[in-house]
C-alpha positions as CSV (number, residue, x, y, z in Angstrom):
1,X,117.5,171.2,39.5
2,X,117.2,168.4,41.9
3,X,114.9,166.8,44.7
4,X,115.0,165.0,47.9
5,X,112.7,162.8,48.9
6,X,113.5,160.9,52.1
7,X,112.2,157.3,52.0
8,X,112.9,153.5,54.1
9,X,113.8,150.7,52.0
10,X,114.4,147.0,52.9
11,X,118.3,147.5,52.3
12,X,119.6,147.6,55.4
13,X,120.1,151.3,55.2
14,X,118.7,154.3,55.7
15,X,118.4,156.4,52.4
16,X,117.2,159.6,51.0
17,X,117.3,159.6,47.4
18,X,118.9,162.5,45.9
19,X,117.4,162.3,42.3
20,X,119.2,164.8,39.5
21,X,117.4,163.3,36.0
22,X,117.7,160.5,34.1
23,X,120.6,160.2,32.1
24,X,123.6,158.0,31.4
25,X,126.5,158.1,33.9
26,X,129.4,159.7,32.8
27,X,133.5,159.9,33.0
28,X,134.7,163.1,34.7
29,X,138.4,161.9,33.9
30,X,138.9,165.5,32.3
31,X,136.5,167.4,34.1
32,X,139.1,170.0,35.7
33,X,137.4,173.4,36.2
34,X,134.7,172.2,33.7
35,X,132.3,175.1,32.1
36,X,129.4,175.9,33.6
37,X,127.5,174.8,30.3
38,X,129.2,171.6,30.4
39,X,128.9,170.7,34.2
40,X,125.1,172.0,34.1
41,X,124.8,168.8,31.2
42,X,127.0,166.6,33.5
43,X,125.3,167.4,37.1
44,X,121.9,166.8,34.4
45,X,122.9,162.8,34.6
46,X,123.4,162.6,38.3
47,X,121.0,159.9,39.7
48,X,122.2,159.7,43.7
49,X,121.3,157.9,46.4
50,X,122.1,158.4,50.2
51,X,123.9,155.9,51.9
52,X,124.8,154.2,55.1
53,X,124.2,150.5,56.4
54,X,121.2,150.7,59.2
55,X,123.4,148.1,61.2
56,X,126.0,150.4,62.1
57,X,126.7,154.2,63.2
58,X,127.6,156.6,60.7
59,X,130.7,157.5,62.6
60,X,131.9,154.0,62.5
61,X,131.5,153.1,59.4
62,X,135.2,152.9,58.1
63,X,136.1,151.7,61.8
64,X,133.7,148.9,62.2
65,X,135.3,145.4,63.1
66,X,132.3,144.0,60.9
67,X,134.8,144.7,57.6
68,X,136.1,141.7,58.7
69,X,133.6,139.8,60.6
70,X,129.6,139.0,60.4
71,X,127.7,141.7,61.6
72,X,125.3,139.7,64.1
73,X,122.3,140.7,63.1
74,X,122.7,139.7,59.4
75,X,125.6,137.1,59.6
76,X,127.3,139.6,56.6
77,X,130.6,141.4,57.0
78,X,130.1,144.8,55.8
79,X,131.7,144.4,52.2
80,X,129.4,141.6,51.5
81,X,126.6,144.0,52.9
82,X,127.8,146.7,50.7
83,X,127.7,144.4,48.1
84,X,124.0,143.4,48.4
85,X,122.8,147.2,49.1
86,X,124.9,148.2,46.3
87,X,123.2,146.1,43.3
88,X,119.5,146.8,44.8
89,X,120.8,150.7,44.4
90,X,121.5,150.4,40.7
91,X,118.4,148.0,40.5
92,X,116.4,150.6,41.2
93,X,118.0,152.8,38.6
94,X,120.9,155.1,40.8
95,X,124.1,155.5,38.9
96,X,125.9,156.9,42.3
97,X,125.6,157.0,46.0
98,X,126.1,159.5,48.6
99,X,128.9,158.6,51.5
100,X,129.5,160.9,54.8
101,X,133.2,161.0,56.2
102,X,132.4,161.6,59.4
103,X,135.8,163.2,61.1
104,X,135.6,161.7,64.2
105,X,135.6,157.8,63.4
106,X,137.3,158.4,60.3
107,X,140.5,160.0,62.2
108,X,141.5,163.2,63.2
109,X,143.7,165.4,62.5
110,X,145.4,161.8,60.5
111,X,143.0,159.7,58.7
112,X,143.3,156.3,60.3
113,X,144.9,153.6,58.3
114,X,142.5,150.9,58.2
115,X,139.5,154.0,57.5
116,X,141.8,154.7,53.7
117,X,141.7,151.4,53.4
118,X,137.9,150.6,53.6
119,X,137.2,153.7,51.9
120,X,139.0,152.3,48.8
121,X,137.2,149.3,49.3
122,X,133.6,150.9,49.6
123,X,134.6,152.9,46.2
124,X,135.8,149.8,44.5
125,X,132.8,148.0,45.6
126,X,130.7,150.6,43.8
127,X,132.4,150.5,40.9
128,X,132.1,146.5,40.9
129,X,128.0,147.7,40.7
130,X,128.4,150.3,37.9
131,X,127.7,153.1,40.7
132,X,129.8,156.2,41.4
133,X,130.5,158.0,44.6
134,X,129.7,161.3,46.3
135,X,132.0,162.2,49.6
136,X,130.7,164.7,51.6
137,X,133.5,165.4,54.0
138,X,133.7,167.5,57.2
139,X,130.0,165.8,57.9
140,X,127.8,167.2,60.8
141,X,130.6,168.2,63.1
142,X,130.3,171.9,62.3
143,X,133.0,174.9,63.0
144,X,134.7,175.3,65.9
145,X,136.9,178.2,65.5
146,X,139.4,178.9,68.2
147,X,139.3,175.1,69.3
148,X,142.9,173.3,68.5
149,X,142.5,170.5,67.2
150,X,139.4,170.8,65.3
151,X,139.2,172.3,62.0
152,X,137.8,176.0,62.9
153,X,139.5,178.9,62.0
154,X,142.8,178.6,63.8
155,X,143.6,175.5,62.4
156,X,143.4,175.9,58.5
157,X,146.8,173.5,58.4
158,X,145.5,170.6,59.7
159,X,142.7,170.9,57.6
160,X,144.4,171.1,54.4
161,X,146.7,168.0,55.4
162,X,143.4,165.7,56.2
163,X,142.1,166.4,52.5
164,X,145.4,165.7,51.1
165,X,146.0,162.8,53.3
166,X,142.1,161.8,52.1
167,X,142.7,162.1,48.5
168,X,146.3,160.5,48.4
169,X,145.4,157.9,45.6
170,X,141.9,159.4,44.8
171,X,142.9,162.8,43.0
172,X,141.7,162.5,39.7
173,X,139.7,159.3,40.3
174,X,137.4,159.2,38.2
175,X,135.0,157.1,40.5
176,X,134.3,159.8,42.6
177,X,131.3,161.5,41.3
178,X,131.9,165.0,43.1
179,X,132.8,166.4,46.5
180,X,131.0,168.2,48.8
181,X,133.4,170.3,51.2
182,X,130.6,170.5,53.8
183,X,127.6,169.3,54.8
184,X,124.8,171.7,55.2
185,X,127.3,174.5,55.9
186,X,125.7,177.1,58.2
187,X,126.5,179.7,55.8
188,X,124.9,182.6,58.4
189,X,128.4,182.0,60.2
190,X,130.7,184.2,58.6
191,X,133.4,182.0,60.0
192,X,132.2,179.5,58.2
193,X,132.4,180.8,55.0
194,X,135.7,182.2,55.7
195,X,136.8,178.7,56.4
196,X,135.5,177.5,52.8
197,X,137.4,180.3,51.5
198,X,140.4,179.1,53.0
199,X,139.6,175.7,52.4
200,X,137.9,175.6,48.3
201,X,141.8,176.1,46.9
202,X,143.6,173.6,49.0
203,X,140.8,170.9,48.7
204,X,140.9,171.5,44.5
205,X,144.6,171.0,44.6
206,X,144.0,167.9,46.3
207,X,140.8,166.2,44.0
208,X,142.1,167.5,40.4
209,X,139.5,166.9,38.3
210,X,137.0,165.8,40.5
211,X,134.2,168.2,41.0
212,X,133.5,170.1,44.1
213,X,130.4,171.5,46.0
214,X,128.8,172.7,48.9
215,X,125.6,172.2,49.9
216,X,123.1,174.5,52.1
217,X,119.9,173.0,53.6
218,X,116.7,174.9,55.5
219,X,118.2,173.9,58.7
220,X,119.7,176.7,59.5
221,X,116.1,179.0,59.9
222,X,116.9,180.5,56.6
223,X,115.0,179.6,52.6
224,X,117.5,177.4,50.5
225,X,117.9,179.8,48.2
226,X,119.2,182.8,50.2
227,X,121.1,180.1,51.6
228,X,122.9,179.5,48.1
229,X,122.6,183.6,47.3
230,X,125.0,184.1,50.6
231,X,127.0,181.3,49.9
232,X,127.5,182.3,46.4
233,X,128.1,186.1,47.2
234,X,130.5,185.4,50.6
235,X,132.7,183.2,48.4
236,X,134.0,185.8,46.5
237,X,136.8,185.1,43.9
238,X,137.1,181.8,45.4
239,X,133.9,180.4,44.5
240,X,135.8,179.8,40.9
241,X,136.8,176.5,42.6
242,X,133.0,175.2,42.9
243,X,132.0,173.2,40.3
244,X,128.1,172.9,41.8
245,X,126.2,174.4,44.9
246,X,124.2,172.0,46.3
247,X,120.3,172.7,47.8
248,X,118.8,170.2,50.4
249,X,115.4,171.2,50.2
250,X,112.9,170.5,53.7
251,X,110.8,172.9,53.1
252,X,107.2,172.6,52.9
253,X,106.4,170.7,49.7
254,X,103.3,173.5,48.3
255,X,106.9,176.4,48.0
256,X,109.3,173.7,47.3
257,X,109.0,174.3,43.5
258,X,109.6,178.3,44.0
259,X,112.7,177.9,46.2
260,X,114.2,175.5,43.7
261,X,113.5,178.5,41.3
262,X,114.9,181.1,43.2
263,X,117.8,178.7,44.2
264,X,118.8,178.4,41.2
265,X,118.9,181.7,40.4
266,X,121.0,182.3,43.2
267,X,123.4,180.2,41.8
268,X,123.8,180.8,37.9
269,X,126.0,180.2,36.3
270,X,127.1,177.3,38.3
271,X,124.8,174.5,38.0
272,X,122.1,173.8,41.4
């Protein structure tokens, strides 16, 4: 069971912290298809922390020319500012931070060169602060069946190459702490969760061993839990890919405690 709390720090980010328990971090080197037992002790020692530099746009992040030159407001490139945010992170006790792809800067229907690149820098930059990292891919851009080009309904194979193309050199790395396939997925879109079923085998192929989730928020005019209840139930046989469904909780805090409950009744076995 796990909080949010959405808070402003002097980092020059924006963060919600995303805390799990406290725990040591741990190695999920062998962690392919892990038991529901062992992941519920694993997910147990997850301490996360949302991340992305205030300075710059979340769809730019891996595209900014400030990899390689001074962002003006701070006279820091970006790695040196990752640097910085990164040891104040595990200073304040986080043993992992939470990274958005966002498609459209990252590249589409090809992940751009130079966006690999800094991505592998990011992640090794995290490592260098004892910190693992979440991806949460296909990040507020939501499903556009029928339109070529993006990754709706109709275009399944394009989809499936991004991830691999993503994870070429990642898949099994154990400094990826899990996945999330999709941000806040609007599960009360059947096409959506079609799209996840179509999706949860290609993108396991891809990661190996590296857990996978998706997470369901109380954006979408529904509770959290029967947000994880139609997730769990739509995925049918396919939800044997999911290592962990994920629960952003805004509700109001006096019923937060009895969604979490119902939540993560919702989705037993599988750890919440």
């Amino acid at each position: 069971m796990w909080s949010i709390f959405k808070t402003r720090r002097s980092l020059s980010a924006i963060l919600f912290v995303i805390i799990f328990a406290v725990g040591s971090l741990f190695d999920n080197q062998a962690m392919a298809q892990t038991s529901h037992e062992e992941m519920t002790r694993i997910v147990s020692h997850f301490k996360l922390m949302n991340y992305y530099p205030a300075a710059i746009s979340r769809e730019d992040l891996f595209i900014t020319p400030y990899w390689d030159q001074p962002e003006p407001n701070t006279n820091l490139t970006l790695p040196q500012t990752l640097q910085r945010d990164f040891k104040k992170i595990a200073a304040m006790g986080a043993n992992s931070v939470r990274i958005g792809i966002q498609i459209k800067g990252f590249g589409w229907p090809t992940p751009k060169p130079e966006a690999s690149k800094h991505l592998e820098q990011l992640i090794d930059i995290a490592q260098q602060n004892h910190l693992k990292v979440k991806l949460s891919l296909f990040n507020f851009n939501g499903i556009k069946p029928g339109k070529t080009g993006h990754y709706g309904a109709d275009n399944y194979p394009s989809c499936i190459a991004w991830v691999n193309s993503l994870f070429e050199g990642h898949k099994n790395d154990p400094r990826i702490l899990y996945v999330d396939l999709m941000n806040e997925m609007r599960v009360t879109n059947p096409e959506e969760i079609t799209w996840a079923r179509a999706m949860l085998p290609a993108l396991r192929d891809a990661v190996g061993s590296i857990p996978l989730a998706i997470s369901v928020s109380t954006a979408h005019g529904i509770p959290s839990w029967q947000g994880v209840q139609i997730l769990h139930e739509g995925l049918g046989e396919e939800v044997k890919y999911l290592d962990i469904f994920e629960y952003h909780a805004y509700d109001d805090p006096k019923i937060v405690g009895e969604d979490l409950a119902n939540a993560k009744n919702a989705a037993a076995p599988w750890p919440l």
